[in-house]
Short mmCIF file of C-alpha atoms in Angstrom, two decimals:
data_model
loop_
_atom_site.label_atom_id
_atom_site.label_comp_id
_atom_site.label_asym_id
_atom_site.label_seq_id
_atom_site.Cartn_x
_atom_site.Cartn_y
_atom_site.Cartn_z
CA MET A 193 58.35 -35.74 28.25
CA GLY A 194 59.67 -37.29 25.03
CA ARG A 195 60.87 -40.59 26.46
CA ASP A 196 58.96 -43.77 27.11
CA VAL A 197 58.75 -45.05 30.67
CA GLU A 198 60.29 -48.51 30.74
CA LEU A 199 58.40 -51.18 32.65
CA ASP A 200 61.16 -53.48 33.82
CA ASP A 201 59.87 -54.29 37.27
CA LEU A 202 57.09 -56.66 38.35
CA GLY A 203 55.85 -54.02 40.81
CA GLN A 204 55.25 -51.60 37.94
CA MET A 205 53.49 -54.31 35.95
CA ARG A 206 51.29 -55.23 38.92
CA ALA A 207 50.34 -51.56 39.24
CA ILE A 208 49.24 -51.24 35.62
CA ALA A 209 47.36 -54.56 35.80
CA HIS A 210 45.01 -52.99 38.37
CA PRO A 211 41.88 -51.94 36.40
CA VAL A 212 41.47 -48.54 38.08
CA ARG A 213 45.13 -47.64 37.71
CA TRP A 214 45.10 -48.83 34.10
CA GLN A 215 42.10 -46.59 33.36
CA VAL A 216 43.84 -43.54 34.84
CA LEU A 217 47.14 -44.32 33.12
CA LYS A 218 45.42 -44.55 29.75
CA GLU A 219 43.92 -41.11 30.32
CA LEU A 220 47.17 -39.55 31.52
CA TYR A 221 49.25 -41.09 28.73
CA SER A 222 46.77 -39.76 26.17
CA GLY A 223 47.77 -36.26 27.29
CA ALA A 224 45.30 -35.50 30.07
CA VAL A 225 46.30 -33.84 33.32
CA LEU A 226 44.09 -34.94 36.22
CA THR A 227 43.62 -34.15 39.87
CA ALA A 228 42.65 -36.93 42.28
CA THR A 229 39.08 -35.62 42.17
CA GLN A 230 38.94 -35.74 38.37
CA ALA A 231 40.55 -39.19 38.27
CA GLY A 232 38.09 -40.36 40.93
CA GLU A 233 35.16 -39.14 38.84
CA LEU A 234 36.58 -41.03 35.85
CA THR A 235 36.89 -44.28 37.81
CA GLY A 236 34.04 -44.00 40.31
CA LEU A 237 36.36 -43.80 43.33
CA SER A 238 36.51 -41.13 46.01
CA ALA A 239 39.21 -38.49 45.70
CA SER A 240 41.02 -39.91 48.75
CA ALA A 241 41.02 -43.47 47.37
CA MET A 242 42.20 -42.17 43.99
CA SER A 243 44.92 -40.13 45.69
CA TYR A 244 46.31 -43.37 47.15
CA HIS A 245 46.46 -44.95 43.68
CA LEU A 246 48.04 -41.86 42.12
CA GLN A 247 50.72 -41.68 44.80
CA HIS A 248 51.51 -45.36 44.26
CA LEU A 249 51.88 -44.82 40.51
CA ALA A 250 54.16 -41.86 41.19
CA LYS A 251 56.38 -43.92 43.53
CA LEU A 252 56.84 -46.37 40.68
CA GLY A 253 57.86 -43.58 38.29
CA LEU A 254 54.81 -43.92 36.03
CA ILE A 255 53.28 -40.49 36.69
CA GLU A 256 54.43 -37.20 38.19
CA ARG A 257 53.06 -33.96 39.56
CA ASP A 258 52.18 -31.21 37.13
CA ALA A 259 52.31 -27.49 37.84
CA SER A 260 49.26 -26.12 39.61
CA ALA A 261 47.65 -22.94 38.33
CA ASP A 262 46.48 -21.79 41.75
CA GLY A 263 48.71 -23.76 44.13
CA ARG A 264 45.74 -25.55 45.67
CA GLU A 265 45.09 -28.17 43.02
CA ARG A 266 47.48 -31.07 42.79
CA PRO A 267 47.36 -32.27 39.17
CA TRP A 268 49.11 -35.37 37.84
CA LYS A 269 50.51 -36.10 34.39
CA ALA A 270 52.23 -38.95 32.59
CA ALA A 271 55.93 -39.33 33.38
CA GLY A 272 56.76 -39.95 29.73
CA SER A 273 55.34 -40.15 26.25
CA GLY A 274 54.45 -43.83 26.52
CA LEU A 275 54.97 -47.09 28.38
CA ARG A 276 57.33 -49.77 27.12
CA MET A 277 57.56 -53.19 28.73
CA SER A 278 61.05 -54.72 28.77
CA ALA A 279 60.46 -57.49 31.30
CA GLN A 280 58.27 -60.56 31.04
CA PRO A 281 55.32 -60.78 33.46
CA ASP A 282 54.48 -64.10 35.05
CA ALA A 283 51.40 -65.98 33.78
CA THR A 284 48.98 -64.57 36.37
CA LEU A 285 50.11 -61.00 35.87
CA GLY A 286 50.13 -61.38 32.09
CA ALA A 287 46.56 -62.69 32.20
CA ALA A 288 45.43 -59.70 34.29
CA MET A 289 47.09 -57.29 31.88
CA MET A 290 45.47 -59.05 28.93
CA GLN A 291 42.04 -58.79 30.59
CA ASN A 292 42.47 -55.00 30.75
CA LEU A 293 43.41 -54.85 27.07
CA LEU A 294 40.53 -57.10 26.04
CA ALA A 295 38.06 -55.01 28.07
CA ASP A 296 39.34 -51.89 26.26
CA LEU A 297 38.94 -53.63 22.92
CA ALA A 298 35.41 -54.78 23.79
CA ARG A 299 34.42 -51.21 24.73
CA LEU A 300 35.91 -49.90 21.49
CA LEU A 301 34.08 -52.48 19.38
CA ALA A 302 30.78 -51.88 21.21
CA THR A 303 30.84 -48.18 20.35
CA PRO A 304 29.28 -47.65 16.93
CA PRO A 305 31.02 -45.20 14.63
CA PRO A 306 29.17 -41.96 14.05
CA GLY A 307 27.08 -41.79 10.89
CA PRO A 308 26.57 -38.74 8.70
CA GLY A 309 26.27 -35.58 10.75
CA GLY A 310 27.62 -37.30 13.88
CA ALA A 311 24.54 -39.51 14.46
CA SER A 312 25.01 -43.24 14.81
CA PRO A 313 23.36 -45.43 12.13
CA ALA A 314 21.06 -46.93 14.81
CA ALA A 315 19.84 -43.48 15.83
CA THR A 316 19.01 -42.48 12.23
CA GLY A 317 17.36 -45.80 11.37
CA SER A 318 19.74 -46.44 8.47
CA ALA A 319 21.18 -49.88 7.94
CA GLU A 320 24.19 -49.02 5.80
#
């Protein structure tokens, strides 16, 4: 899994611009292995709806099946170590992709860093 997956197709870019698919891709490319049920819990979708999205991402070469411990589960993993865009999205698609990135940044900035002992400064009453 050492290679990056190259995004050189507008279909691939449209797929990652979808907020639910983007959320799952971030998780998978951070090293997680997820079933449709687990991915659905992460995104708030049913397992069957998430299965549709996962299969679409697999058709585009962005994710792939992982080995199942018991043969019943159907886990998914990232198809590479990262995603690299080599094509230019159109303005609408680029704006949608940017919205996903800005939403991620807003969530990151809204999460206070832990204070001493793992408690946030707000929880301890300190105003460092």
